[in-house]
Amino acid sequence: MKRRCGNNLITFVGDDNFLIDLDRAEELRQCVVESGEMFSIFLFGSADRVVQFGAERLAEMGVELIWIGRESELSDYPKNRNVNFKEVVADLRKYGIKTILSSILLLEEHTQENIMEDIEAHLACAPVFSQFSHYSPVPGTPLFERLEKESRILHSIPLEEWHAFKQPWFVHPHFNLVEAEKIQETAYRRDFLELGPSYLRWAAAELEGWRTMKGSNKPHLRRRSANIAARMWKYKVLLKAVEHLAPTEHIRLMARTLLDEMGKDFGPPNPLQRCAAQGLHVSGRIRELRTALWGDAIQPPTKLVTYNQ
């Protein structure tokens, strides 16, 4: 596929838990290592299987990004029992593997008090990306059927708005629709303001992965670290621009600290990289002006194609 398509990116989108079959995962790891090829793989994996397979083997396989369903501290999914998510995310980051951590808001057990504790527990894991989606009763599921019997499904909300973001389409015992929307917005806002922009977190994970793997006794991991090193100039440009564009002093300090850490191993930004950062700075200010005048919505044009007329 790499030779045919000219791309080393592989995404297992249709597989909700690629690691459910650990033998298959190990077979892929062996194939990748034996081929000598470097891949960038995005997959979904449950936390228990990530722990069983191990971050180092995932790195050998070529996993760049992994989606993990944390769900909630109040849920009792077998896949998450006795799993320390903070340790799982940190172990993956040690090998440069970035995590999309997904949590559910508006479970039946959520109240005005404990939902914020649940959000804080998610943020404490410090993932590179976060998803906070509303509990979603989908037609055909036991949850939907139960809520339908309880007359809690809001059929007045159009079907196209049943997407787990902004507002739910069912009656929650502790949150009205406006409160639910604000809770979700608060979660995402805190994620950004407290953990920083995702590309900053991505760069931090890359640096940590490089430091872990550069001295590995496994050639494949050393090659992976070399690939990371080749990307460091881009991160120095981005971080230098963030110093000027950061919306808060906290984020500015995060960018500056990470840039200093990078400088210990890769040197400070050179004049060319500083010029590129200035270009990004100008582009960012133009974008801010556009947002202030016209908003930040990016809506592609609608296309209507009619068949079999």
mmCIF file of C-alpha atoms in Angstrom:
data_model
loop_
_atom_site.group_PDB
_atom_site.id
_atom_site.type_symbol
_atom_site.label_atom_id
_atom_site.label_comp_id
_atom_site.label_asym_id
_atom_site.label_seq_id
_atom_site.Cartn_x
_atom_site.Cartn_y
_atom_site.Cartn_z
ATOM 1 C CA MET A 1 0.000 0.000 0.000
ATOM 2 C CA LYS A 2 2.835 2.362 0.791
ATOM 3 C CA ARG A 3 4.493 1.726 -2.571
ATOM 4 C CA ARG A 4 1.196 1.879 -4.434
ATOM 5 C CA CYS A 5 -0.190 5.030 -2.794
ATOM 6 C CA GLY A 6 3.063 6.765 -1.953
ATOM 7 C CA ASN A 7 1.933 7.343 1.626
ATOM 8 C CA ASN A 8 2.972 5.727 4.899
ATOM 9 C CA LEU A 9 -0.175 6.819 6.765
ATOM 10 C CA ILE A 10 -2.501 3.950 7.695
ATOM 11 C CA THR A 11 -5.825 4.551 9.440
ATOM 12 C CA PHE A 12 -7.942 1.717 10.828
ATOM 13 C CA VAL A 13 -11.132 3.770 11.036
ATOM 14 C CA GLY A 14 -13.656 0.957 10.653
ATOM 15 C CA ASP A 15 -12.188 -1.104 13.498
ATOM 16 C CA ASP A 16 -13.492 0.137 16.854
ATOM 17 C CA ASN A 17 -10.869 -1.848 18.764
ATOM 18 C CA PHE A 18 -7.951 -2.990 16.638
ATOM 19 C CA LEU A 19 -6.248 -4.425 19.719
ATOM 20 C CA ILE A 20 -9.129 -6.761 20.585
ATOM 21 C CA ASP A 21 -7.137 -9.467 18.767
ATOM 22 C CA LEU A 22 -3.677 -9.239 20.296
ATOM 23 C CA ASP A 23 -2.307 -11.994 18.057
ATOM 24 C CA ARG A 24 -3.308 -9.975 14.993
ATOM 25 C CA ALA A 25 -1.702 -6.872 16.474
ATOM 26 C CA GLU A 26 1.513 -8.780 17.159
ATOM 27 C CA GLU A 27 1.497 -10.142 13.618
ATOM 28 C CA LEU A 28 1.286 -6.602 12.245
ATOM 29 C CA ARG A 29 4.095 -5.469 14.551
ATOM 30 C CA GLN A 30 6.335 -8.274 13.340
ATOM 31 C CA CYS A 31 5.539 -7.515 9.691
ATOM 32 C CA VAL A 32 6.398 -3.847 10.169
ATOM 33 C CA VAL A 33 9.665 -4.557 11.988
ATOM 34 C CA GLU A 34 10.758 -7.211 9.495
ATOM 35 C CA SER A 35 9.929 -4.986 6.518
ATOM 36 C CA GLY A 36 12.142 -2.195 7.799
ATOM 37 C CA GLU A 37 9.473 0.285 6.687
ATOM 38 C CA MET A 38 8.298 3.190 8.814
ATOM 39 C CA PHE A 39 4.553 3.755 9.083
ATOM 40 C CA SER A 40 2.306 6.281 10.769
ATOM 41 C CA ILE A 41 -0.697 4.359 12.079
ATOM 42 C CA PHE A 42 -3.897 5.679 13.631
ATOM 43 C CA LEU A 43 -6.088 3.141 15.374
ATOM 44 C CA PHE A 44 -8.699 2.660 18.066
ATOM 45 C CA GLY A 45 -7.830 0.583 21.105
ATOM 46 C CA SER A 46 -9.428 -0.131 24.463
ATOM 47 C CA ALA A 47 -7.398 0.774 27.532
ATOM 48 C CA ASP A 48 -7.136 -2.779 28.850
ATOM 49 C CA ARG A 49 -5.698 -4.006 25.537
ATOM 50 C CA VAL A 50 -3.268 -1.094 25.368
ATOM 51 C CA VAL A 51 -1.951 -2.116 28.782
ATOM 52 C CA GLN A 52 -1.676 -5.764 27.711
ATOM 53 C CA PHE A 53 0.074 -5.049 24.422
ATOM 54 C CA GLY A 54 2.359 -2.332 25.764
ATOM 55 C CA ALA A 55 3.416 1.073 24.508
ATOM 56 C CA GLU A 56 6.814 -0.072 23.241
ATOM 57 C CA ARG A 57 5.323 -2.703 20.943
ATOM 58 C CA LEU A 58 2.774 -0.182 19.680
ATOM 59 C CA ALA A 59 5.651 2.152 18.840
ATOM 60 C CA GLU A 60 7.421 -0.662 16.974
ATOM 61 C CA MET A 61 4.214 -1.276 15.032
ATOM 62 C CA GLY A 62 4.275 2.351 13.948
ATOM 63 C CA VAL A 63 1.334 3.669 15.959
ATOM 64 C CA GLU A 64 1.371 7.454 15.879
ATOM 65 C CA LEU A 65 -2.071 8.192 17.268
ATOM 66 C CA ILE A 66 -4.497 6.059 19.258
ATOM 67 C CA TRP A 67 -8.100 6.712 20.243
ATOM 68 C CA ILE A 68 -9.044 5.418 23.700
ATOM 69 C CA GLY A 69 -12.507 5.503 25.249
ATOM 70 C CA ARG A 70 -12.124 6.601 28.844
ATOM 71 C CA GLU A 71 -15.905 7.113 29.027
ATOM 72 C CA SER A 72 -16.355 8.125 32.688
ATOM 73 C CA GLU A 73 -15.249 7.394 36.228
ATOM 74 C CA LEU A 74 -18.908 6.681 36.952
ATOM 75 C CA SER A 75 -19.232 3.973 34.296
ATOM 76 C CA ASP A 76 -18.358 0.318 34.795
ATOM 77 C CA TYR A 77 -17.290 -0.864 31.366
ATOM 78 C CA PRO A 78 -15.243 -4.101 31.631
ATOM 79 C CA LYS A 79 -12.582 -2.679 29.286
ATOM 80 C CA ASN A 80 -11.769 0.080 31.788
ATOM 81 C CA ARG A 81 -11.833 -1.793 35.087
ATOM 82 C CA ASN A 82 -8.678 -1.351 37.180
ATOM 83 C CA VAL A 83 -7.107 0.852 34.483
ATOM 84 C CA ASN A 84 -5.133 3.924 35.526
ATOM 85 C CA PHE A 85 -5.716 6.200 32.546
ATOM 86 C CA LYS A 86 -3.169 8.740 33.694
ATOM 87 C CA GLU A 87 -0.468 6.059 33.597
ATOM 88 C CA VAL A 88 -1.673 4.668 30.262
ATOM 89 C CA VAL A 89 -1.524 8.059 28.532
ATOM 90 C CA ALA A 90 1.857 8.862 30.105
ATOM 91 C CA ASP A 91 3.321 5.509 29.025
ATOM 92 C CA LEU A 92 2.158 6.038 25.440
ATOM 93 C CA ARG A 93 3.540 9.579 25.428
ATOM 94 C CA LYS A 94 6.893 8.199 26.593
ATOM 95 C CA TYR A 95 7.165 6.513 23.178
ATOM 96 C CA GLY A 96 5.867 9.493 21.239
ATOM 97 C CA ILE A 97 2.388 8.004 20.799
ATOM 98 C CA LYS A 98 -0.322 10.638 20.888
ATOM 99 C CA THR A 99 -3.669 9.871 22.534
ATOM 100 C CA ILE A 100 -7.198 10.955 21.708
ATOM 101 C CA LEU A 101 -8.993 10.434 25.016
ATOM 102 C CA SER A 102 -12.772 10.252 24.781
ATOM 103 C CA SER A 103 -15.137 10.866 27.692
ATOM 104 C CA ILE A 104 -18.928 10.794 27.924
ATOM 105 C CA LEU A 105 -20.940 13.628 29.441
ATOM 106 C CA LEU A 106 -24.531 13.384 30.726
ATOM 107 C CA LEU A 107 -24.520 9.807 31.907
ATOM 108 C CA GLU A 108 -27.550 9.010 34.056
ATOM 109 C CA GLU A 109 -25.266 9.179 37.125
ATOM 110 C CA HIS A 110 -23.935 12.643 36.319
ATOM 111 C CA THR A 111 -25.025 15.521 38.548
ATOM 112 C CA GLN A 112 -24.136 19.205 38.611
ATOM 113 C CA GLU A 113 -21.442 18.392 41.170
ATOM 114 C CA ASN A 114 -19.789 15.176 40.032
ATOM 115 C CA ILE A 115 -19.666 15.965 36.314
ATOM 116 C CA MET A 116 -16.992 18.602 36.931
ATOM 117 C CA GLU A 117 -14.979 16.065 38.930
ATOM 118 C CA ASP A 118 -15.235 13.694 35.974
ATOM 119 C CA ILE A 119 -13.990 16.389 33.599
ATOM 120 C CA GLU A 120 -11.086 17.179 35.933
ATOM 121 C CA ALA A 121 -10.125 13.496 36.046
ATOM 122 C CA HIS A 122 -10.032 13.486 32.240
ATOM 123 C CA LEU A 123 -7.865 16.617 32.096
ATOM 124 C CA ALA A 124 -5.483 15.146 34.677
ATOM 125 C CA CYS A 125 -4.554 12.500 32.091
ATOM 126 C CA ALA A 126 -3.168 15.269 29.828
ATOM 127 C CA PRO A 127 -4.003 13.679 26.455
ATOM 128 C CA VAL A 128 -2.920 15.327 23.211
ATOM 129 C CA PHE A 129 -6.534 15.443 22.012
ATOM 130 C CA SER A 130 -9.799 15.263 23.938
ATOM 131 C CA GLN A 131 -13.349 14.376 23.028
ATOM 132 C CA PHE A 132 -16.244 15.193 25.323
ATOM 133 C CA SER A 133 -19.416 13.811 23.761
ATOM 134 C CA HIS A 134 -22.907 13.704 25.201
ATOM 135 C CA TYR A 135 -24.446 10.357 26.070
ATOM 136 C CA SER A 136 -26.129 9.282 22.834
ATOM 137 C CA PRO A 137 -29.307 7.173 22.747
ATOM 138 C CA VAL A 138 -29.315 5.914 19.153
ATOM 139 C CA PRO A 139 -32.427 4.300 17.625
ATOM 140 C CA GLY A 140 -32.225 0.520 17.804
ATOM 141 C CA THR A 141 -30.255 0.427 21.063
ATOM 142 C CA PRO A 142 -31.556 -0.648 24.498
ATOM 143 C CA LEU A 143 -30.818 2.856 25.832
ATOM 144 C CA PHE A 144 -32.991 4.491 23.192
ATOM 145 C CA GLU A 145 -35.810 2.021 23.750
ATOM 146 C CA ARG A 146 -35.748 2.613 27.507
ATOM 147 C CA LEU A 147 -35.752 6.397 27.194
ATOM 148 C CA GLU A 148 -38.493 6.174 24.588
ATOM 149 C CA LYS A 149 -40.669 4.210 27.012
ATOM 150 C CA GLU A 150 -39.956 6.821 29.681
ATOM 151 C CA SER A 151 -41.001 9.598 27.227
ATOM 152 C CA ARG A 152 -37.563 11.200 27.516
ATOM 153 C CA ILE A 153 -36.588 11.304 23.838
ATOM 154 C CA LEU A 154 -36.985 14.814 22.415
ATOM 155 C CA HIS A 155 -38.385 14.143 18.956
ATOM 156 C CA SER A 156 -38.777 17.894 18.483
ATOM 157 C CA ILE A 157 -35.012 18.040 17.893
ATOM 158 C CA PRO A 158 -34.272 17.302 14.194
ATOM 159 C CA LEU A 159 -32.550 13.992 13.492
ATOM 160 C CA GLU A 160 -29.571 15.773 11.906
ATOM 161 C CA GLU A 161 -28.899 17.381 15.307
ATOM 162 C CA TRP A 162 -28.514 13.987 16.998
ATOM 163 C CA HIS A 163 -24.714 14.067 16.932
ATOM 164 C CA ALA A 164 -23.645 14.144 20.616
ATOM 165 C CA PHE A 165 -22.409 17.726 20.508
ATOM 166 C CA LYS A 166 -23.926 21.026 21.611
ATOM 167 C CA GLN A 167 -27.233 19.736 23.028
ATOM 168 C CA PRO A 168 -28.563 16.237 23.798
ATOM 169 C CA TRP A 169 -31.843 14.913 22.385
ATOM 170 C CA PHE A 170 -33.130 13.394 25.597
ATOM 171 C CA VAL A 171 -34.299 14.649 28.980
ATOM 172 C CA HIS A 172 -31.604 14.352 31.655
ATOM 173 C CA PRO A 173 -32.661 14.353 35.330
ATOM 174 C CA HIS A 174 -30.067 16.967 36.341
ATOM 175 C CA PHE A 175 -29.356 19.099 33.255
ATOM 176 C CA ASN A 176 -31.568 21.052 30.900
ATOM 177 C CA LEU A 177 -30.474 21.550 27.286
ATOM 178 C CA VAL A 178 -28.772 24.897 27.877
ATOM 179 C CA GLU A 179 -26.903 23.597 30.927
ATOM 180 C CA ALA A 180 -25.780 20.542 28.966
ATOM 181 C CA GLU A 181 -24.429 22.732 26.175
ATOM 182 C CA LYS A 182 -22.538 24.919 28.646
ATOM 183 C CA ILE A 183 -21.016 21.898 30.415
ATOM 184 C CA GLN A 184 -19.632 20.568 27.146
ATOM 185 C CA GLU A 185 -18.317 23.984 26.150
ATOM 186 C CA THR A 186 -16.670 24.332 29.569
ATOM 187 C CA ALA A 187 -14.947 20.960 29.172
ATOM 188 C CA TYR A 188 -13.451 21.888 25.803
ATOM 189 C CA ARG A 189 -12.500 25.378 26.942
ATOM 190 C CA ARG A 190 -10.714 24.029 30.000
ATOM 191 C CA ASP A 191 -8.947 21.437 27.854
ATOM 192 C CA PHE A 192 -7.529 24.204 25.655
ATOM 193 C CA LEU A 193 -6.736 26.782 28.322
ATOM 194 C CA GLU A 194 -5.257 24.368 30.876
ATOM 195 C CA LEU A 195 -3.464 21.834 28.665
ATOM 196 C CA GLY A 196 -2.654 24.183 25.791
ATOM 197 C CA PRO A 197 -3.214 23.867 22.031
ATOM 198 C CA SER A 198 -3.114 20.290 20.757
ATOM 199 C CA TYR A 199 -0.182 20.927 18.429
ATOM 200 C CA LEU A 200 1.820 22.093 21.449
ATOM 201 C CA ARG A 201 0.970 18.836 23.244
ATOM 202 C CA TRP A 202 1.789 16.898 20.072
ATOM 203 C CA ALA A 203 5.241 18.485 19.926
ATOM 204 C CA ALA A 204 5.836 17.718 23.614
ATOM 205 C CA ALA A 205 4.943 14.055 23.043
ATOM 206 C CA GLU A 206 7.293 13.892 20.056
ATOM 207 C CA LEU A 207 10.169 15.299 22.109
ATOM 208 C CA GLU A 208 9.537 12.827 24.929
ATOM 209 C CA GLY A 209 9.338 9.960 22.451
ATOM 210 C CA TRP A 210 12.600 10.991 20.808
ATOM 211 C CA ARG A 211 14.372 11.088 24.159
ATOM 212 C CA THR A 212 13.086 7.609 25.034
ATOM 213 C CA MET A 213 13.837 5.881 21.734
ATOM 214 C CA LYS A 214 17.063 7.516 20.532
ATOM 215 C CA GLY A 215 19.163 5.195 22.688
ATOM 216 C CA SER A 216 17.042 2.076 22.245
ATOM 217 C CA ASN A 217 18.721 -1.247 21.512
ATOM 218 C CA LYS A 218 16.012 -1.857 18.900
ATOM 219 C CA PRO A 219 16.940 -0.455 15.463
ATOM 220 C CA HIS A 220 13.312 0.136 14.493
ATOM 221 C CA LEU A 221 12.740 2.404 17.481
ATOM 222 C CA ARG A 222 15.966 4.289 16.784
ATOM 223 C CA ARG A 223 14.737 4.892 13.219
ATOM 224 C CA ARG A 224 11.460 6.160 14.598
ATOM 225 C CA SER A 225 13.340 8.587 16.828
ATOM 226 C CA ALA A 226 15.352 9.768 13.812
ATOM 227 C CA ASN A 227 12.111 10.489 11.957
ATOM 228 C CA ILE A 228 10.908 12.533 14.922
ATOM 229 C CA ALA A 229 14.185 14.444 15.012
ATOM 230 C CA ALA A 230 13.721 15.378 11.355
ATOM 231 C CA ARG A 231 10.432 17.093 12.262
ATOM 232 C CA MET A 232 11.747 19.154 15.148
ATOM 233 C CA TRP A 233 12.435 22.237 13.043
ATOM 234 C CA LYS A 234 8.696 22.508 12.330
ATOM 235 C CA TYR A 235 7.863 22.454 16.010
ATOM 236 C CA LYS A 236 10.418 25.148 16.756
ATOM 237 C CA VAL A 237 8.750 27.366 14.157
ATOM 238 C CA LEU A 238 5.286 26.685 15.578
ATOM 239 C CA LEU A 239 6.307 27.216 19.185
ATOM 240 C CA LYS A 240 8.073 30.468 18.381
ATOM 241 C CA ALA A 241 4.884 31.709 16.708
ATOM 242 C CA VAL A 242 2.798 30.593 19.695
ATOM 243 C CA GLU A 243 4.896 32.814 21.934
ATOM 244 C CA HIS A 244 3.311 35.763 20.116
ATOM 245 C CA LEU A 245 -0.148 34.336 19.378
ATOM 246 C CA ALA A 246 -0.945 32.647 22.698
ATOM 247 C CA PRO A 247 -4.258 33.907 24.121
ATOM 248 C CA THR A 248 -3.057 33.587 27.735
ATOM 249 C CA GLU A 249 0.188 33.980 29.626
ATOM 250 C CA HIS A 250 -0.101 30.362 30.793
ATOM 251 C CA ILE A 251 -0.071 29.033 27.214
ATOM 252 C CA ARG A 252 2.726 31.428 26.279
ATOM 253 C CA LEU A 253 4.804 30.085 29.164
ATOM 254 C CA MET A 254 4.057 26.489 28.113
ATOM 255 C CA ALA A 255 5.283 27.223 24.590
ATOM 256 C CA ARG A 256 8.392 29.004 25.818
ATOM 257 C CA THR A 257 9.236 26.210 28.274
ATOM 258 C CA LEU A 258 8.828 23.519 25.613
ATOM 259 C CA LEU A 259 10.919 25.531 23.151
ATOM 260 C CA ASP A 260 13.675 25.811 25.763
ATOM 261 C CA GLU A 261 13.497 22.038 26.355
ATOM 262 C CA MET A 262 13.765 21.430 22.618
ATOM 263 C CA GLY A 263 16.706 23.788 22.461
ATOM 264 C CA LYS A 264 18.683 21.601 24.863
ATOM 265 C CA ASP A 265 18.770 18.829 22.248
ATOM 266 C CA PHE A 266 18.199 20.584 18.916
ATOM 267 C CA GLY A 267 19.381 24.127 19.510
ATOM 268 C CA PRO A 268 17.340 27.343 19.458
ATOM 269 C CA PRO A 269 15.399 28.442 16.354
ATOM 270 C CA ASN A 270 17.793 29.600 13.631
ATOM 271 C CA PRO A 271 17.236 32.859 11.680
ATOM 272 C CA LEU A 272 15.298 31.100 8.905
ATOM 273 C CA GLN A 273 13.020 29.398 11.425
ATOM 274 C CA ARG A 274 12.460 32.714 13.195
ATOM 275 C CA CYS A 275 11.423 34.290 9.896
ATOM 276 C CA ALA A 276 8.998 31.428 9.273
ATOM 277 C CA ALA A 277 7.588 31.934 12.776
ATOM 278 C CA GLN A 278 7.037 35.610 11.997
ATOM 279 C CA GLY A 279 5.117 34.587 8.891
ATOM 280 C CA LEU A 280 2.894 32.329 10.998
ATOM 281 C CA HIS A 281 2.456 35.161 13.464
ATOM 282 C CA VAL A 282 1.183 37.471 10.727
ATOM 283 C CA SER A 283 -1.108 34.755 9.339
ATOM 284 C CA GLY A 284 -2.473 34.156 12.821
ATOM 285 C CA ARG A 285 -3.274 37.836 13.323
ATOM 286 C CA ILE A 286 -5.066 37.928 9.975
ATOM 287 C CA ARG A 287 -7.085 34.915 11.052
ATOM 288 C CA GLU A 288 -7.966 36.627 14.322
ATOM 289 C CA LEU A 289 -9.237 39.633 12.369
ATOM 290 C CA ARG A 290 -11.338 37.398 10.114
ATOM 291 C CA THR A 291 -12.824 35.675 13.160
ATOM 292 C CA ALA A 292 -13.606 38.995 14.836
ATOM 293 C CA LEU A 293 -15.378 40.311 11.739
ATOM 294 C CA TRP A 294 -17.085 37.210 10.336
ATOM 295 C CA GLY A 295 -16.846 34.507 13.012
ATOM 296 C CA ASP A 296 -14.860 31.275 13.045
ATOM 297 C CA ALA A 297 -17.336 29.024 11.241
ATOM 298 C CA ILE A 298 -15.915 27.241 8.216
ATOM 299 C CA GLN A 299 -18.794 26.050 6.091
ATOM 300 C CA PRO A 300 -18.128 24.416 2.699
ATOM 301 C CA PRO A 301 -20.552 25.226 -0.120
ATOM 302 C CA THR A 302 -23.573 22.978 -0.517
ATOM 303 C CA LYS A 303 -23.654 20.797 -3.621
ATOM 304 C CA LEU A 304 -26.836 19.131 -4.837
ATOM 305 C CA VAL A 305 -26.552 16.198 -7.238
ATOM 306 C CA THR A 306 -29.751 14.572 -8.511
ATOM 307 C CA TYR A 307 -29.715 11.045 -9.926
ATOM 308 C CA ASN A 308 -32.298 8.984 -11.844
ATOM 309 C CA GLN A 309 -34.493 11.892 -12.854
#
